[in-house]
Amino acid sequence: MKLRFLTCPTIPGSALNRLKTLVFVLLMLCCAAVRSDESVGRTELPKLSEMPLPTAEALLRADLDDREFDWVVLKAGSPEDRRVVVVNPLDSRPDILGKQDAEYKKLEASRPQNQKEREARTKRLKTLRKLMFTLPGDLTEYAVPVEQVDQILYFEDLMLLVVDQLLEKADYRTSYELLLRVETELPGWEKSIPRFEKLLLSEAATRAAAGEIYAALALLDQVFQRNPQSAELPTRLGELVRPMISDAVGREDFRKARYLIDRVKRLFPQHEVAVAAQSELQTLSQNLLDKAAASGQQKLHAEAAALARRAEAVWPTTGNGRAAFTQLFARHQVLRVGINDPQGPFIHPAPLESDERLQELAQVSLFEPSSADELTYFRSGFFEVWDPSDLGREVVFTLRETKPSWQTQPLLTANQVAESIAQRIDIAHPLYSSRLASFVSEISVRSPSQLRIRFSRVPLSIESLLRFPATRRVQPAGKQAADASADGTTAVIATRFQQQAAAGNSTSWLRGVPEPDGLDSGKYHIAEIQEQRFDDRNRMIQAFNRGDIDYIPKLLPWEVDAFLAS
């Protein structure tokens, strides 16, 4: 028997600078037909139960300095007496013993063809029955029979054991760093997968307790990406999402409720929480749709459309419900417009784009421009024919007696048009137009649908001269008709939409002339315009992206590029 003394390397994580010298007893076993094989005896090797785990800092430093190590645990009479040999990183990670055993069985079942192959096979079989390793700081190769090896704790195993301790202390940052190092060395290792899952689930619970709900949801998404078959994930997800959905439904924030339901069903289509919440919202949506249908039968089309839109907001309709929603909403179409007009005092009272927009929305001129190239072309929703005579000094206007159902303005009579023109050529009237008065010399009404105007000089364009809405005198309460005439109070007769009572930042405009019942649902047009005022333009664009509004009157140049890019 031959003795050899070796110095064991410093074990990472120990408070001592060096451990005591370990004595390796190398036993030389003599056999009659085989050369002696070296094995590592154990006399003063440290016990596994007494070996402190390295700290996370020591492991990370060893990994950074390329000084990794493994623990080879040797068998003993009792588990408490098992000894540990600290060795340099072994090859064929992470299961060197399993790989050697598989190779041994495969080689043992092989049939050598000649003497040379038989000798090589015998030599390799002997080698596979030993675990070869080197010690830190020693280039000598040692061997231990695999029958004497209880287990091998690789450097990555030690990292995972430290991760278990850190997770108990809720030190997620260091745990994640260690797990990333393990993942880098051994991607998809079956031992690291449950640790990753435990880390993500534990941190998700901590974030949820702190009120960081969406951060917790993101962590649960990562759990699913790593292990879709996780047994704990559906329960954790349900516990997290159930109160969020209930709160959203209670506040009638159905968009958020649908988002949470979709997020759960994207991972688990049959999740009980998502299925129950979806069924509740679908029932509520159907009830609202039934109320909308009842209102539609009572000709309360605005109320029916509002209920139908609300039903669609609770849960999108499908099948017959979708057809009912389309019919109800088409009967009273609503355009929701976002407004972000400048507010406050102005240096100069220049005409604003918002004023022009409201004027066009509320008023219909006798003639309106339809197109322009070198000349401007006009159209009229009131006059069917206007024929100049006497070289343009006289024009006979024939008014329309019928109009398409989609037009919002009412029909006018010749007397109403004549009164509107008379107001603008009356120098005492607030609507007096010197330009118009310089042309018109005589107005006569031939019939309720025919009007004649005599000009003192030939106008260049009759249509541009009559670009104003029809108006009438209004008698204020408490005043006699003569006083109203002298006061000159007027109101516009021809309006596209009429403004309703404003509520907060919202203003509603209804059609001047409602469309008749009985038309095909595809032949109805916009019946109401709802303006929503926003103080912040970014919030208005956000509302458009979320579907709270349907239209933005004007986009800024950089906003156009942003919408095109999206």
Coordinates of C-alpha atoms in Angstrom, one line a residue:
M1 CA 0.0 0.0 0.0
K2 CA 1.3 3.4 -1.0
L3 CA 0.4 6.7 0.6
R4 CA 0.2 10.1 -1.1
F5 CA -0.6 13.4 0.5
L6 CA -2.5 16.1 -1.3
T7 CA -3.7 19.5 -0.4
C8 CA -7.4 20.1 -0.9
P9 CA -8.3 23.5 -2.5
T10 CA -10.1 26.2 -0.6
I11 CA -13.9 25.5 -0.7
P12 CA -15.7 28.6 -1.9
G13 CA -17.9 30.2 0.7
S14 CA -15.8 29.2 3.7
A15 CA -14.8 31.9 6.2
L16 CA -11.4 30.3 6.5
N17 CA -8.6 31.1 4.0
R18 CA -7.6 27.4 3.7
L19 CA -8.9 24.1 5.0
K20 CA -6.8 21.5 6.7
T21 CA -4.7 19.2 4.6
L22 CA -6.6 16.2 3.4
V23 CA -5.1 12.8 3.2
F24 CA -5.8 10.7 0.2
V25 CA -5.0 7.0 0.6
L26 CA -4.4 5.5 -2.8
L27 CA -5.0 1.7 -2.6
M28 CA -3.3 -0.4 -5.2
L29 CA -5.4 -3.5 -5.7
C30 CA -3.4 -6.3 -7.3
C31 CA -5.1 -8.7 -9.6
A32 CA -3.7 -11.8 -11.2
A33 CA -4.7 -11.1 -14.8
V34 CA -5.2 -7.3 -14.8
R35 CA -2.9 -4.4 -14.0
S36 CA -3.5 -2.5 -10.8
D37 CA -6.1 0.3 -10.9
E38 CA -5.9 3.4 -8.8
S39 CA -8.8 4.4 -6.6
V40 CA -9.2 7.2 -4.1
G41 CA -9.6 6.2 -0.6
R42 CA -11.1 8.5 1.9
T43 CA -9.9 9.1 5.5
E44 CA -10.2 12.8 6.4
L45 CA -12.4 14.0 3.6
P46 CA -15.2 16.5 4.8
K47 CA -18.6 15.1 5.4
L48 CA -21.4 16.3 3.1
S49 CA -23.6 17.1 6.1
E50 CA -20.8 19.4 7.4
M51 CA -20.0 21.1 4.1
P52 CA -21.5 24.7 4.0
L53 CA -23.0 25.7 0.7
P54 CA -21.0 28.4 -1.1
T55 CA -22.6 31.9 -1.0
A56 CA -24.1 33.3 -4.2
E57 CA -21.3 35.9 -4.3
A58 CA -18.7 33.2 -4.2
L59 CA -20.3 31.2 -6.9
L60 CA -20.7 34.2 -9.2
R61 CA -17.1 35.2 -8.6
A62 CA -15.9 31.7 -9.3
D63 CA -17.9 31.6 -12.5
L64 CA -16.5 35.0 -13.5
D65 CA -12.9 33.9 -12.8
D66 CA -13.3 30.6 -14.6
R67 CA -12.7 28.7 -11.3
E68 CA -15.7 26.4 -11.2
F69 CA -15.7 23.2 -9.2
D70 CA -17.8 20.1 -8.6
W71 CA -18.5 18.0 -5.5
V72 CA -18.1 14.3 -5.9
V73 CA -20.0 12.6 -3.0
L74 CA -18.7 9.2 -2.0
K75 CA -20.8 6.4 -0.5
A76 CA -20.7 5.5 3.2
G77 CA -22.4 3.2 5.6
S78 CA -24.9 5.9 6.5
P79 CA -26.0 9.0 4.7
E80 CA -24.6 11.2 7.4
D81 CA -21.1 9.8 6.8
R82 CA -20.9 10.5 3.1
R83 CA -17.7 12.3 2.2
V84 CA -17.1 15.0 -0.4
V85 CA -14.2 15.5 -2.9
V86 CA -13.9 18.9 -4.4
V87 CA -12.7 18.5 -8.0
N88 CA -12.3 20.5 -11.2
P89 CA -15.3 20.6 -13.5
L90 CA -16.1 17.2 -14.9
D91 CA -16.6 16.5 -18.6
S92 CA -19.8 15.3 -20.2
R93 CA -22.0 17.4 -18.0
P94 CA -24.5 17.2 -16.5
D95 CA -24.8 13.4 -16.1
I96 CA -21.3 11.9 -16.6
L97 CA -22.2 8.7 -14.7
G98 CA -25.3 8.1 -16.8
K99 CA -23.4 8.6 -20.0
Q100 CA -20.6 6.3 -19.0
D101 CA -23.1 3.6 -17.9
A102 CA -24.9 3.9 -21.3
E103 CA -21.6 3.6 -23.2
Y104 CA -20.6 0.7 -21.0
K105 CA -23.7 -1.3 -21.8
K106 CA -23.5 -0.5 -25.5
L107 CA -19.8 -1.5 -25.6
E108 CA -20.5 -4.7 -23.5
A109 CA -23.1 -5.8 -26.0
S110 CA -20.8 -5.3 -29.0
R111 CA -18.8 -8.1 -30.7
P112 CA -15.2 -7.3 -31.5
Q113 CA -13.9 -8.7 -34.8
N114 CA -10.3 -9.3 -33.9
Q115 CA -7.8 -9.4 -31.0
K116 CA -7.0 -5.7 -31.3
E117 CA -10.6 -4.7 -31.0
R118 CA -11.1 -7.1 -28.1
E119 CA -8.2 -5.5 -26.2
A120 CA -9.4 -2.0 -26.9
R121 CA -12.9 -3.0 -25.8
T122 CA -11.6 -4.5 -22.5
K123 CA -9.5 -1.4 -21.8
R124 CA -12.4 0.9 -22.4
L125 CA -14.7 -1.1 -20.3
K126 CA -12.3 -0.8 -17.4
T127 CA -12.0 2.9 -17.9
L128 CA -15.8 3.3 -18.0
R129 CA -16.0 1.7 -14.5
K130 CA -14.0 4.6 -13.0
L131 CA -14.7 8.3 -12.5
M132 CA -11.6 10.2 -13.6
F133 CA -11.0 13.7 -12.2
T134 CA -8.4 16.2 -11.2
L135 CA -8.1 18.4 -8.2
P136 CA -7.9 22.2 -8.2
G137 CA -4.2 23.1 -8.4
D138 CA -3.1 19.6 -9.2
L139 CA -2.7 18.2 -12.7
T140 CA -2.5 14.6 -11.5
E141 CA -5.5 12.5 -12.7
Y142 CA -7.2 10.4 -10.1
A143 CA -9.8 7.6 -10.4
V144 CA -12.6 6.4 -8.2
P145 CA -14.7 3.3 -9.0
V146 CA -18.1 4.4 -10.0
E147 CA -19.6 2.0 -7.5
Q148 CA -18.1 4.2 -4.7
V149 CA -19.7 7.4 -6.0
D150 CA -23.1 8.3 -4.4
Q151 CA -23.8 11.4 -6.4
I152 CA -22.2 14.3 -8.2
L153 CA -23.1 17.9 -7.3
Y154 CA -22.1 19.9 -10.3
F155 CA -21.3 23.6 -10.0
E156 CA -24.7 24.2 -11.5
D157 CA -26.3 22.0 -8.8
L158 CA -24.7 24.1 -6.2
M159 CA -26.1 27.2 -7.8
L160 CA -29.6 25.7 -7.8
L161 CA -29.3 24.8 -4.1
V162 CA -28.3 28.4 -3.4
V163 CA -31.2 29.6 -5.5
D164 CA -33.6 27.6 -3.3
Q165 CA -32.2 29.4 -0.2
L166 CA -32.5 32.8 -1.9
L167 CA -36.1 32.2 -2.9
E168 CA -37.0 31.5 0.7
K169 CA -35.6 35.0 1.4
A170 CA -37.4 36.6 -1.6
D171 CA -34.1 37.6 -3.1
Y172 CA -35.3 37.4 -6.7
R173 CA -32.7 39.5 -8.3
T174 CA -29.7 37.3 -7.2
S175 CA -31.8 34.1 -7.8
Y176 CA -32.5 35.2 -11.4
E177 CA -28.8 36.0 -12.0
L178 CA -27.8 32.5 -10.8
L179 CA -30.4 30.9 -12.9
L180 CA -29.3 32.8 -16.0
R181 CA -25.8 31.5 -15.5
V182 CA -27.1 27.9 -15.2
E183 CA -29.3 28.5 -18.3
T184 CA -26.2 29.7 -20.2
E185 CA -24.2 26.6 -19.4
L186 CA -27.0 24.0 -19.6
P187 CA -29.9 25.4 -21.7
G188 CA -33.2 23.7 -20.9
W189 CA -31.8 21.6 -18.0
E190 CA -34.6 19.7 -16.3
K191 CA -33.4 20.7 -12.9
S192 CA -33.4 24.5 -13.6
I193 CA -36.9 24.5 -15.2
P194 CA -38.8 24.1 -11.9
R195 CA -36.6 26.7 -10.2
F196 CA -37.3 29.2 -12.9
E197 CA -41.0 28.5 -12.5
K198 CA -40.8 28.8 -8.7
L199 CA -38.9 32.1 -9.0
L200 CA -41.5 33.6 -11.4
L201 CA -44.5 32.4 -9.4
S202 CA -43.0 33.7 -6.1
E203 CA -42.1 37.1 -7.6
A204 CA -45.6 37.3 -9.2
A205 CA -47.2 36.7 -5.8
T206 CA -44.9 39.4 -4.3
R207 CA -45.7 41.9 -7.0
A208 CA -49.4 41.2 -6.8
A209 CA -49.4 41.8 -3.0
A210 CA -47.6 45.1 -3.7
G211 CA -50.4 46.2 -6.1
E212 CA -48.2 45.7 -9.2
I213 CA -50.9 43.6 -10.9
Y214 CA -49.8 43.9 -14.5
A215 CA -46.1 43.2 -13.6
A216 CA -47.4 40.0 -11.9
L217 CA -49.4 39.1 -15.0
A218 CA -46.3 39.5 -17.1
L219 CA -44.4 37.1 -14.9
L220 CA -47.1 34.6 -15.1
D221 CA -46.9 34.9 -18.9
Q222 CA -43.2 34.0 -18.7
V223 CA -44.1 30.9 -16.6
F224 CA -46.4 29.8 -19.4
Q225 CA -43.8 30.4 -22.0
R226 CA -41.3 28.2 -20.1
N227 CA -43.7 25.5 -19.0
P228 CA -47.2 25.5 -20.6
Q229 CA -48.1 22.4 -18.6
S230 CA -47.4 24.1 -15.2
A231 CA -49.9 22.7 -12.7
E232 CA -49.8 25.7 -10.4
L233 CA -50.1 28.4 -13.1
P234 CA -53.9 28.2 -13.8
T235 CA -54.7 28.5 -10.1
R236 CA -52.3 31.5 -9.6
L237 CA -53.7 33.2 -12.7
G238 CA -57.3 32.7 -11.6
E239 CA -56.5 34.1 -8.1
L240 CA -54.9 37.2 -9.7
V241 CA -57.4 37.9 -12.4
R242 CA -60.8 37.1 -10.7
P243 CA -60.9 40.2 -8.5
M244 CA -59.6 42.4 -11.4
I245 CA -62.4 41.3 -13.6
S246 CA -65.0 41.8 -10.9
D247 CA -63.8 45.3 -10.2
A248 CA -63.8 46.2 -13.9
V249 CA -67.4 44.9 -14.4
G250 CA -68.5 46.8 -11.2
R251 CA -67.1 50.0 -12.6
E252 CA -68.5 49.2 -16.0
D253 CA -65.1 49.2 -17.5
F254 CA -66.0 46.4 -19.9
R255 CA -63.0 47.0 -22.2
K256 CA -60.7 46.1 -19.3
A257 CA -62.8 43.1 -18.3
R258 CA -62.7 41.8 -21.9
Y259 CA -58.9 42.4 -22.1
L260 CA -58.3 40.4 -18.9
I261 CA -60.6 37.6 -20.1
D262 CA -58.8 37.4 -23.5
R263 CA -55.4 37.4 -21.7
V264 CA -56.4 34.4 -19.6
K265 CA -58.0 32.5 -22.6
R266 CA -54.9 33.1 -24.7
L267 CA -53.1 30.9 -22.2
F268 CA -55.9 28.5 -21.1
P269 CA -58.9 28.6 -23.4
Q270 CA -61.1 26.7 -20.9
H271 CA -60.0 28.5 -17.7
E272 CA -63.0 28.5 -15.3
V273 CA -62.5 32.1 -14.3
A274 CA -62.4 33.3 -18.0
V275 CA -65.3 31.1 -19.0
A276 CA -67.5 32.3 -16.1
A277 CA -66.7 36.0 -16.7
Q278 CA -67.3 35.7 -20.4
S279 CA -70.7 34.0 -19.8
E280 CA -71.7 36.8 -17.4
L281 CA -70.8 39.5 -19.9
Q282 CA -72.5 37.8 -22.8
T283 CA -75.7 37.5 -20.7
L284 CA -75.5 41.2 -19.8
S285 CA -74.9 42.1 -23.5
Q286 CA -77.9 40.1 -24.6
N287 CA -80.1 41.7 -22.0
L288 CA -79.1 45.2 -23.3
L289 CA -79.7 44.1 -26.9
D290 CA -83.2 42.9 -26.0
K291 CA -83.9 46.3 -24.4
A292 CA -82.6 48.0 -27.5
A293 CA -84.9 45.9 -29.7
A294 CA -87.9 46.8 -27.5
S295 CA -87.0 50.5 -27.8
G296 CA -86.6 50.2 -31.6
Q297 CA -90.1 48.7 -31.8
Q298 CA -91.4 51.8 -30.0
K299 CA -89.7 54.1 -32.5
L300 CA -87.2 55.3 -29.9
H301 CA -84.4 55.0 -32.3
A302 CA -81.8 57.1 -30.5
E303 CA -82.3 55.1 -27.3
A304 CA -82.2 51.8 -29.2
A305 CA -79.0 52.7 -30.9
A306 CA -77.4 53.8 -27.5
L307 CA -78.4 50.5 -25.9
A308 CA -77.1 48.5 -28.9
R309 CA -73.8 50.3 -28.7
R310 CA -73.6 49.6 -25.0
A311 CA -74.4 46.0 -25.6
E312 CA -71.5 45.8 -28.1
A313 CA -69.2 47.5 -25.6
V314 CA -70.0 44.9 -23.0
W315 CA -69.3 42.0 -25.2
P316 CA -69.1 41.9 -29.1
T317 CA -72.3 40.4 -30.6
T318 CA -72.2 37.4 -32.9
G319 CA -74.7 35.5 -35.1
N320 CA -78.3 36.8 -34.8
G321 CA -77.2 39.2 -32.1
R322 CA -74.8 40.8 -34.6
A323 CA -77.5 41.2 -37.2
A324 CA -79.9 42.8 -34.6
F325 CA -77.1 45.2 -33.5
T326 CA -76.4 46.2 -37.1
Q327 CA -80.0 46.9 -37.8
L328 CA -80.6 49.0 -34.7
F329 CA -77.4 51.0 -35.0
A330 CA -77.9 51.6 -38.7
R331 CA -81.3 53.2 -38.0
H332 CA -79.8 55.9 -35.8
Q333 CA -76.2 56.2 -36.8
V334 CA -73.9 58.2 -34.4
L335 CA -70.6 59.8 -35.3
R336 CA -68.4 60.5 -32.3
V337 CA -66.0 63.3 -33.0
G338 CA -62.9 64.3 -31.0
I339 CA -62.5 68.1 -30.6
N340 CA -59.3 69.8 -29.4
D341 CA -59.9 73.5 -30.2
P342 CA -57.8 76.2 -28.7
Q343 CA -59.3 77.9 -25.6
G344 CA -58.8 81.2 -23.8
P345 CA -58.3 84.8 -24.9
F346 CA -57.0 85.6 -28.4
I347 CA -54.9 88.6 -29.5
H348 CA -57.0 89.1 -32.6
P349 CA -60.5 87.7 -33.2
A350 CA -59.6 85.9 -36.4
P351 CA -62.0 83.3 -37.7
L352 CA -61.2 79.9 -36.2
E353 CA -61.4 76.6 -38.0
S354 CA -63.7 75.3 -35.3
D355 CA -66.2 78.2 -36.0
E356 CA -66.1 77.3 -39.7
R357 CA -66.7 73.7 -38.9
L358 CA -69.7 74.5 -36.6
Q359 CA -71.1 76.9 -39.2
E360 CA -71.0 74.3 -41.9
L361 CA -72.5 71.7 -39.6
A362 CA -75.4 74.0 -38.5
Q363 CA -76.1 76.0 -41.7
V364 CA -77.0 75.1 -45.3
S365 CA -76.4 78.0 -47.7
L366 CA -78.7 78.5 -50.7
F367 CA -75.7 77.7 -52.9
E368 CA -72.6 75.8 -52.0
P369 CA -69.4 75.1 -53.9
S370 CA -69.2 71.6 -55.3
S371 CA -65.9 71.6 -57.1
A372 CA -63.2 74.0 -58.5
D373 CA -60.5 74.1 -61.1
E374 CA -60.2 77.3 -63.1
L375 CA -63.8 78.1 -62.2
T376 CA -65.8 77.4 -59.1
Y377 CA -68.9 75.2 -59.6
F378 CA -71.9 75.4 -57.3
R379 CA -74.8 73.3 -56.3
S380 CA -78.0 73.9 -54.4
G381 CA -80.2 71.7 -52.3
F382 CA -83.1 74.2 -52.5
F383 CA -83.3 75.3 -56.1
E384 CA -84.1 73.0 -58.9
V385 CA -83.7 75.5 -61.8
W386 CA -82.4 79.0 -62.0
D387 CA -82.7 80.5 -65.5
P388 CA -81.2 84.0 -66.3
S389 CA -83.0 86.2 -68.8
D390 CA -82.6 89.7 -70.1
L391 CA -78.9 89.1 -70.6
G392 CA -78.5 88.1 -67.0
R393 CA -80.4 91.0 -65.4
E394 CA -83.3 88.8 -64.3
V395 CA -83.3 85.3 -62.9
V396 CA -86.3 83.1 -62.1
F397 CA -85.7 80.5 -59.4
T398 CA -87.7 77.3 -59.2
L399 CA -87.5 75.7 -55.7
R400 CA -87.5 71.9 -55.1
E401 CA -90.8 70.5 -53.9
T402 CA -89.3 67.1 -53.0
K403 CA -85.9 66.1 -51.6
P404 CA -84.0 62.9 -51.0
S405 CA -84.5 61.3 -47.6
W406 CA -80.8 61.6 -46.8
Q407 CA -80.7 65.4 -46.9
T408 CA -80.9 67.0 -43.5
Q409 CA -82.2 70.4 -44.5
P410 CA -86.0 71.2 -44.8
L411 CA -87.7 72.4 -48.0
L412 CA -88.1 76.1 -48.5
T413 CA -90.8 78.2 -50.0
A414 CA -90.3 81.2 -52.2
N415 CA -91.6 83.5 -49.5
Q416 CA -88.9 82.3 -47.1
V417 CA -86.1 82.8 -49.6
A418 CA -87.5 86.3 -50.5
E419 CA -87.5 87.2 -46.8
S420 CA -84.0 86.0 -46.4
I421 CA -82.8 88.2 -49.3
A422 CA -84.8 91.1 -48.1
Q423 CA -83.1 91.1 -44.7
R424 CA -79.7 91.3 -46.4
I425 CA -80.5 94.2 -48.6
D426 CA -82.1 96.1 -45.7
I427 CA -79.5 98.6 -44.5
A428 CA -81.1 98.7 -41.0
H429 CA -80.8 94.9 -40.6
P430 CA -77.9 93.3 -38.8
L431 CA -77.4 90.9 -41.7
Y432 CA -77.2 93.7 -44.3
S433 CA -74.8 93.0 -47.2
S434 CA -73.7 96.0 -49.2
R435 CA -72.5 93.7 -52.0
L436 CA -75.8 92.0 -52.4
A437 CA -77.7 95.2 -52.0
S438 CA -75.7 96.8 -54.9
F439 CA -76.9 94.1 -57.3
V440 CA -80.6 93.4 -56.3
S441 CA -83.1 95.9 -57.4
E442 CA -86.4 93.9 -57.1
I443 CA -87.7 90.7 -55.6
S444 CA -91.1 89.2 -56.5
V445 CA -92.7 85.9 -55.6
R446 CA -94.7 84.3 -58.4
S447 CA -95.8 81.1 -56.5
P448 CA -94.8 79.2 -53.4
S449 CA -92.1 77.5 -55.5
Q450 CA -91.1 80.3 -57.8
L451 CA -89.1 83.4 -57.2
R452 CA -88.0 86.2 -59.5
I453 CA -85.0 88.5 -58.8
R454 CA -84.2 91.6 -60.9
F455 CA -80.6 92.9 -60.8
S456 CA -79.6 96.5 -61.3
R457 CA -76.4 95.2 -62.9
V458 CA -75.4 91.8 -64.1
P459 CA -73.5 89.8 -61.4
L460 CA -70.5 87.8 -62.4
S461 CA -71.8 84.8 -60.6
I462 CA -75.3 84.5 -59.3
E463 CA -74.4 81.4 -57.1
S464 CA -71.6 83.1 -55.3
L465 CA -73.8 86.1 -54.6
L466 CA -76.4 83.9 -52.8
R467 CA -73.9 81.9 -50.6
F468 CA -75.8 82.4 -47.3
P469 CA -78.4 80.4 -45.4
A470 CA -82.1 81.2 -45.4
T471 CA -83.2 83.0 -42.2
R472 CA -86.4 84.2 -40.6
R473 CA -87.3 86.9 -38.1
V474 CA -87.8 85.6 -34.5
Q475 CA -90.2 87.2 -32.1
P476 CA -88.6 87.1 -28.6
A477 CA -90.8 86.4 -25.7
G478 CA -92.6 89.5 -24.4
K479 CA -92.1 91.5 -27.6
Q480 CA -94.7 92.5 -30.2
A481 CA -94.2 91.6 -33.8
A482 CA -93.3 95.2 -34.8
D483 CA -90.6 95.3 -32.1
A484 CA -89.1 92.0 -33.3
S485 CA -89.0 93.4 -36.8
A486 CA -87.2 96.5 -35.6
D487 CA -84.8 94.5 -33.4
G488 CA -83.8 92.4 -36.4
T489 CA -83.6 89.1 -34.4
T490 CA -83.2 86.2 -36.9
A491 CA -82.8 82.5 -36.9
V492 CA -81.5 80.1 -39.5
I493 CA -84.2 78.1 -41.2
A494 CA -82.1 75.6 -43.2
T495 CA -79.9 73.6 -40.8
R496 CA -78.2 70.3 -41.3
F497 CA -77.9 69.5 -37.6
Q498 CA -79.4 71.2 -34.6
Q499 CA -77.4 71.5 -31.4
Q500 CA -78.8 69.8 -28.3
A501 CA -78.1 70.7 -24.7
A502 CA -74.4 70.3 -23.9
A503 CA -73.3 68.1 -21.0
G504 CA -69.8 68.8 -19.6
N505 CA -67.3 68.4 -22.4
S506 CA -69.9 66.6 -24.7
T507 CA -72.2 68.3 -27.2
S508 CA -74.8 66.5 -29.4
W509 CA -76.1 67.5 -32.8
L510 CA -79.2 65.9 -34.3
R511 CA -80.4 65.9 -37.9
G512 CA -82.6 68.9 -38.8
V513 CA -85.0 66.5 -40.6
P514 CA -85.1 62.9 -39.3
E515 CA -85.1 60.2 -42.0
P516 CA -88.4 58.3 -42.4
D517 CA -89.0 54.8 -41.1
G518 CA -89.4 51.8 -43.4
L519 CA -86.2 52.3 -45.4
D520 CA -83.7 49.5 -46.0
S521 CA -81.1 49.5 -43.2
G522 CA -78.3 50.2 -45.7
K523 CA -80.0 53.4 -46.9
Y524 CA -79.9 55.3 -43.6
H525 CA -77.3 58.0 -42.8
I526 CA -75.8 59.7 -39.9
A527 CA -78.5 60.9 -37.5
E528 CA -76.5 62.3 -34.7
I529 CA -73.0 63.8 -34.2
Q530 CA -71.5 63.7 -30.7
E531 CA -68.6 66.0 -30.1
Q532 CA -66.2 65.2 -27.2
R533 CA -63.9 68.0 -26.2
F534 CA -60.3 67.1 -25.0
D535 CA -57.9 69.4 -23.3
D536 CA -55.0 67.2 -24.2
R537 CA -54.5 66.2 -27.9
N538 CA -52.6 63.1 -26.9
R539 CA -55.5 61.9 -24.9
M540 CA -57.8 62.5 -27.9
I541 CA -55.6 60.3 -30.1
Q542 CA -55.5 57.7 -27.4
A543 CA -59.3 57.8 -27.3
F544 CA -59.4 57.3 -31.0
N545 CA -57.1 54.3 -30.8
R546 CA -59.2 52.8 -28.1
G547 CA -62.4 53.2 -30.1
D548 CA -64.0 55.9 -27.8
I549 CA -64.3 58.3 -30.7
D550 CA -64.7 57.6 -34.5
Y551 CA -63.3 60.7 -36.1
I552 CA -60.7 63.4 -35.7
P553 CA -61.4 66.5 -37.9
K554 CA -57.8 67.4 -38.6
L555 CA -54.5 65.6 -38.1
L556 CA -51.2 67.4 -37.7
P557 CA -48.5 66.4 -40.1
W558 CA -46.5 64.4 -37.7
E559 CA -49.7 62.6 -36.5
V560 CA -50.4 61.5 -40.1
D561 CA -47.0 59.9 -40.3
A562 CA -47.6 58.1 -36.9
F563 CA -51.0 56.8 -38.1
L564 CA -49.5 55.6 -41.3
A565 CA -46.7 53.8 -39.5
S566 CA -49.1 52.1 -37.2

